[in-house]
mmCIF file of C-alpha atoms in Angstrom:
data_model
loop_
_atom_site.group_PDB
_atom_site.id
_atom_site.type_symbol
_atom_site.label_atom_id
_atom_site.label_comp_id
_atom_site.label_asym_id
_atom_site.label_seq_id
_atom_site.Cartn_x
_atom_site.Cartn_y
_atom_site.Cartn_z
ATOM 1 C CA UNK A 1 -31.552 -24.234 40.494
ATOM 2 C CA UNK A 2 -32.078 -23.376 36.954
ATOM 3 C CA UNK A 3 -34.102 -20.023 37.514
ATOM 4 C CA UNK A 4 -31.160 -19.472 39.564
ATOM 5 C CA UNK A 5 -28.573 -19.986 36.621
ATOM 6 C CA UNK A 6 -30.522 -18.305 34.163
ATOM 7 C CA UNK A 7 -30.618 -14.759 36.502
ATOM 8 C CA UNK A 8 -26.587 -15.083 37.085
ATOM 9 C CA UNK A 9 -26.065 -16.079 33.026
ATOM 10 C CA UNK A 10 -28.365 -12.714 32.554
ATOM 11 C CA UNK A 11 -26.814 -10.679 35.196
ATOM 12 C CA UNK A 12 -23.086 -11.468 33.605
ATOM 13 C CA UNK A 13 -24.385 -10.843 30.587
ATOM 14 C CA UNK A 14 -26.042 -7.490 31.148
ATOM 15 C CA UNK A 15 -22.705 -6.324 33.144
ATOM 16 C CA UNK A 16 -20.727 -7.731 30.232
ATOM 17 C CA UNK A 17 -22.868 -5.190 27.834
ATOM 18 C CA UNK A 18 -22.315 -2.012 30.057
ATOM 19 C CA UNK A 19 -18.469 -2.095 30.833
ATOM 20 C CA UNK A 20 -16.827 0.161 28.255
ATOM 21 C CA UNK A 21 -13.663 -0.259 26.493
ATOM 22 C CA UNK A 22 -11.052 0.629 27.907
ATOM 23 C CA UNK A 23 -9.565 2.925 25.206
ATOM 24 C CA UNK A 24 -5.729 3.430 26.955
ATOM 25 C CA UNK A 25 -5.170 -0.456 26.646
ATOM 26 C CA UNK A 26 -6.913 -0.889 23.375
ATOM 27 C CA UNK A 27 -5.026 1.920 21.120
ATOM 28 C CA UNK A 28 -1.804 2.769 20.565
ATOM 29 C CA UNK A 29 -2.352 6.631 20.880
ATOM 30 C CA UNK A 30 -3.785 8.746 23.558
ATOM 31 C CA UNK A 31 -3.385 12.536 22.556
ATOM 32 C CA UNK A 32 -5.619 15.154 22.750
ATOM 33 C CA UNK A 33 -6.397 17.864 19.902
ATOM 34 C CA UNK A 34 -6.237 21.738 20.070
ATOM 35 C CA UNK A 35 -8.951 23.898 19.625
ATOM 36 C CA UNK A 36 -9.401 25.110 15.861
ATOM 37 C CA UNK A 37 -12.449 26.745 13.848
ATOM 38 C CA UNK A 38 -12.615 26.347 10.304
ATOM 39 C CA UNK A 39 -15.341 26.060 7.652
ATOM 40 C CA UNK A 40 -16.068 23.056 5.508
ATOM 41 C CA UNK A 41 -16.745 22.559 1.787
ATOM 42 C CA UNK A 42 -20.160 23.886 2.013
ATOM 43 C CA UNK A 43 -18.620 27.355 3.613
ATOM 44 C CA UNK A 44 -20.059 26.735 7.358
ATOM 45 C CA UNK A 45 -18.398 26.959 10.169
ATOM 46 C CA UNK A 46 -17.159 24.217 12.085
ATOM 47 C CA UNK A 47 -15.388 23.807 15.352
ATOM 48 C CA UNK A 48 -13.280 20.903 16.593
ATOM 49 C CA UNK A 49 -15.804 20.797 19.712
ATOM 50 C CA UNK A 50 -18.649 19.339 17.036
ATOM 51 C CA UNK A 51 -17.015 16.682 17.138
ATOM 52 C CA UNK A 52 -17.064 16.250 20.951
ATOM 53 C CA UNK A 53 -19.549 13.044 21.586
ATOM 54 C CA UNK A 54 -18.624 11.507 17.931
ATOM 55 C CA UNK A 55 -16.027 9.195 16.550
ATOM 56 C CA UNK A 56 -14.400 10.304 13.644
ATOM 57 C CA UNK A 57 -11.866 9.692 11.324
ATOM 58 C CA UNK A 58 -9.253 12.398 10.359
ATOM 59 C CA UNK A 59 -6.635 12.724 7.253
ATOM 60 C CA UNK A 60 -4.668 15.729 6.067
ATOM 61 C CA UNK A 61 -4.603 17.053 2.197
ATOM 62 C CA UNK A 62 -4.336 19.384 -0.038
ATOM 63 C CA UNK A 63 -6.410 19.432 -3.790
ATOM 64 C CA UNK A 64 -2.863 20.624 -5.688
ATOM 65 C CA UNK A 65 -0.788 17.565 -3.823
ATOM 66 C CA UNK A 66 0.469 15.774 -7.180
ATOM 67 C CA UNK A 67 1.232 12.538 -5.146
ATOM 68 C CA UNK A 68 -0.558 10.968 -2.028
ATOM 69 C CA UNK A 69 -3.727 12.887 -1.779
ATOM 70 C CA UNK A 70 -6.110 11.886 -4.139
ATOM 71 C CA UNK A 71 -5.450 8.102 -3.130
ATOM 72 C CA UNK A 72 -5.463 8.517 0.415
ATOM 73 C CA UNK A 73 -9.007 10.611 -0.332
ATOM 74 C CA UNK A 74 -10.571 7.423 -2.499
ATOM 75 C CA UNK A 75 -9.433 5.195 0.038
ATOM 76 C CA UNK A 76 -11.860 7.340 2.661
ATOM 77 C CA UNK A 77 -14.245 7.474 0.234
ATOM 78 C CA UNK A 78 -14.093 3.489 -0.244
ATOM 79 C CA UNK A 79 -14.488 3.455 4.004
ATOM 80 C CA UNK A 80 -17.643 6.040 3.509
ATOM 81 C CA UNK A 81 -19.195 3.143 1.562
ATOM 82 C CA UNK A 82 -18.212 0.434 3.872
ATOM 83 C CA UNK A 83 -19.088 2.400 6.840
ATOM 84 C CA UNK A 84 -22.520 3.252 5.273
ATOM 85 C CA UNK A 85 -23.095 -0.951 3.966
ATOM 86 C CA UNK A 86 -22.572 -1.787 7.489
ATOM 87 C CA UNK A 87 -24.414 1.340 8.724
ATOM 88 C CA UNK A 88 -22.251 2.409 11.184
ATOM 89 C CA UNK A 89 -21.735 5.804 12.500
ATOM 90 C CA UNK A 90 -18.401 8.008 12.010
ATOM 91 C CA UNK A 91 -17.816 11.045 10.597
ATOM 92 C CA UNK A 92 -14.676 11.683 8.213
ATOM 93 C CA UNK A 93 -12.970 15.369 8.307
ATOM 94 C CA UNK A 94 -10.127 15.711 5.568
ATOM 95 C CA UNK A 95 -7.911 18.897 7.045
ATOM 96 C CA UNK A 96 -6.566 20.759 3.942
ATOM 97 C CA UNK A 97 -3.300 21.719 5.036
ATOM 98 C CA UNK A 98 -2.969 24.284 1.950
ATOM 99 C CA UNK A 99 -5.823 26.835 3.015
ATOM 100 C CA UNK A 100 -4.501 29.436 0.551
ATOM 101 C CA UNK A 101 -5.429 27.751 -2.309
ATOM 102 C CA UNK A 102 -8.557 25.178 -1.048
ATOM 103 C CA UNK A 103 -11.542 27.616 -0.417
ATOM 104 C CA UNK A 104 -14.552 25.528 -0.010
ATOM 105 C CA UNK A 105 -15.177 25.913 -3.398
ATOM 106 C CA UNK A 106 -12.258 23.870 -4.535
ATOM 107 C CA UNK A 107 -12.792 21.661 -1.816
ATOM 108 C CA UNK A 108 -16.139 20.848 -2.550
ATOM 109 C CA UNK A 109 -15.098 20.070 -6.245
ATOM 110 C CA UNK A 110 -12.401 17.757 -5.165
ATOM 111 C CA UNK A 111 -14.486 15.875 -3.011
ATOM 112 C CA UNK A 112 -17.432 15.749 -5.885
ATOM 113 C CA UNK A 113 -14.794 14.154 -7.736
ATOM 114 C CA UNK A 114 -14.833 10.979 -5.157
ATOM 115 C CA UNK A 115 -18.376 11.022 -4.501
ATOM 116 C CA UNK A 116 -18.336 12.356 -0.657
ATOM 117 C CA UNK A 117 -20.945 11.892 0.798
ATOM 118 C CA UNK A 118 -20.781 15.587 2.708
ATOM 119 C CA UNK A 119 -23.558 14.391 5.272
ATOM 120 C CA UNK A 120 -20.537 12.365 7.313
ATOM 121 C CA UNK A 121 -17.809 13.811 5.643
ATOM 122 C CA UNK A 122 -16.329 17.445 6.143
ATOM 123 C CA UNK A 123 -13.559 18.980 4.009
ATOM 124 C CA UNK A 124 -11.920 21.759 5.887
ATOM 125 C CA UNK A 125 -10.185 25.001 5.518
ATOM 126 C CA UNK A 126 -10.818 28.353 6.563
ATOM 127 C CA UNK A 127 -7.647 28.734 9.119
ATOM 128 C CA UNK A 128 -4.287 30.684 8.507
ATOM 129 C CA UNK A 129 -1.016 28.247 7.235
ATOM 130 C CA UNK A 130 0.554 29.118 10.360
ATOM 131 C CA UNK A 131 -2.599 27.300 12.295
ATOM 132 C CA UNK A 132 -3.108 24.362 10.407
ATOM 133 C CA UNK A 133 0.773 23.495 10.470
ATOM 134 C CA UNK A 134 0.635 23.958 14.417
ATOM 135 C CA UNK A 135 -2.473 22.323 14.879
ATOM 136 C CA UNK A 136 -1.168 19.274 12.791
ATOM 137 C CA UNK A 137 2.362 19.410 14.384
ATOM 138 C CA UNK A 138 1.617 19.798 17.866
ATOM 139 C CA UNK A 139 -1.722 18.032 18.557
ATOM 140 C CA UNK A 140 -1.313 15.062 15.740
ATOM 141 C CA UNK A 141 2.398 14.990 16.094
ATOM 142 C CA UNK A 142 2.384 15.232 12.385
ATOM 143 C CA UNK A 143 4.069 16.856 9.916
ATOM 144 C CA UNK A 144 2.521 19.618 7.973
ATOM 145 C CA UNK A 145 4.629 22.365 5.895
ATOM 146 C CA UNK A 146 5.451 23.890 2.526
ATOM 147 C CA UNK A 147 8.176 22.601 0.746
ATOM 148 C CA UNK A 148 10.672 25.594 0.109
ATOM 149 C CA UNK A 149 10.464 27.043 -3.398
ATOM 150 C CA UNK A 150 7.302 24.296 -4.183
ATOM 151 C CA UNK A 151 3.540 24.195 -4.618
ATOM 152 C CA UNK A 152 3.960 21.009 -2.494
ATOM 153 C CA UNK A 153 3.237 20.630 1.055
ATOM 154 C CA UNK A 154 5.145 17.856 3.162
ATOM 155 C CA UNK A 155 2.094 15.903 5.304
ATOM 156 C CA UNK A 156 1.024 13.328 7.166
ATOM 157 C CA UNK A 157 -0.177 10.320 5.171
ATOM 158 C CA UNK A 158 -2.142 8.332 8.596
ATOM 159 C CA UNK A 159 -5.417 7.766 8.887
ATOM 160 C CA UNK A 160 -6.429 9.349 12.682
ATOM 161 C CA UNK A 161 -8.994 7.258 14.559
ATOM 162 C CA UNK A 162 -10.736 10.217 16.718
ATOM 163 C CA UNK A 163 -13.205 10.057 19.510
ATOM 164 C CA UNK A 164 -14.184 13.750 20.295
ATOM 165 C CA UNK A 165 -10.900 15.175 21.239
ATOM 166 C CA UNK A 166 -8.975 12.257 21.758
ATOM 167 C CA UNK A 167 -6.729 10.573 18.864
ATOM 168 C CA UNK A 168 -6.356 6.670 19.683
ATOM 169 C CA UNK A 169 -5.055 5.439 16.521
ATOM 170 C CA UNK A 170 -3.346 5.817 13.166
ATOM 171 C CA UNK A 171 -3.442 3.718 10.119
ATOM 172 C CA UNK A 172 -1.656 3.824 7.102
ATOM 173 C CA UNK A 173 -3.789 5.883 4.382
ATOM 174 C CA UNK A 174 -1.783 5.322 1.325
ATOM 175 C CA UNK A 175 -0.934 1.756 1.035
ATOM 176 C CA UNK A 176 -1.927 -1.890 2.468
ATOM 177 C CA UNK A 177 -4.846 1.010 4.213
ATOM 178 C CA UNK A 178 -6.487 -1.768 6.839
ATOM 179 C CA UNK A 179 -9.858 -0.987 5.958
ATOM 180 C CA UNK A 180 -11.448 -4.221 8.057
ATOM 181 C CA UNK A 181 -9.495 -3.025 11.112
ATOM 182 C CA UNK A 182 -10.285 0.673 11.191
ATOM 183 C CA UNK A 183 -14.139 -0.699 11.068
ATOM 184 C CA UNK A 184 -13.631 -2.791 13.594
ATOM 185 C CA UNK A 185 -12.325 -0.077 16.330
ATOM 186 C CA UNK A 186 -14.919 2.114 15.033
ATOM 187 C CA UNK A 187 -17.604 -0.510 15.750
ATOM 188 C CA UNK A 188 -15.673 -1.113 19.649
ATOM 189 C CA UNK A 189 -16.077 2.695 20.066
ATOM 190 C CA UNK A 190 -19.969 2.846 19.153
#
């Protein structure tokens, strides 16, 4: 009888471990991103299809931002440290919404200010202004536009959790960043 009970418990444990999470039930978003070709801070070509099998986090920034971009980037640097401390694999992607100004060199200097580890964090540019605005507006249902008569841009201040081309969750990226929740959600996707 003990052997049968042990076998049943082992079987249930295997079944429980092999089931994958139902993304639609667990996460609040269910969007899909459009294709986008870019270059990173090292001038290397990056496509959204490069992230197809990965769990990743997306933000939208620009280096001349005089309000939220530096705090958001600092929060992503903190998230990167926490992910590394817990040995959790996830990529980080910061899309520039000012590609004319934010060259790879400018983005590299910006990322360096926050101690970015470029093995898992890409700062992207190299697309047209119209392309990044369309990508952000359509894929993420988020704002991205230059303010008329200004060097500033309207953009999302959210942190987006991604699995491949799927947008799964959105978190506050400026104040009250839910680091524990983000890490918990990433662990569910591993």
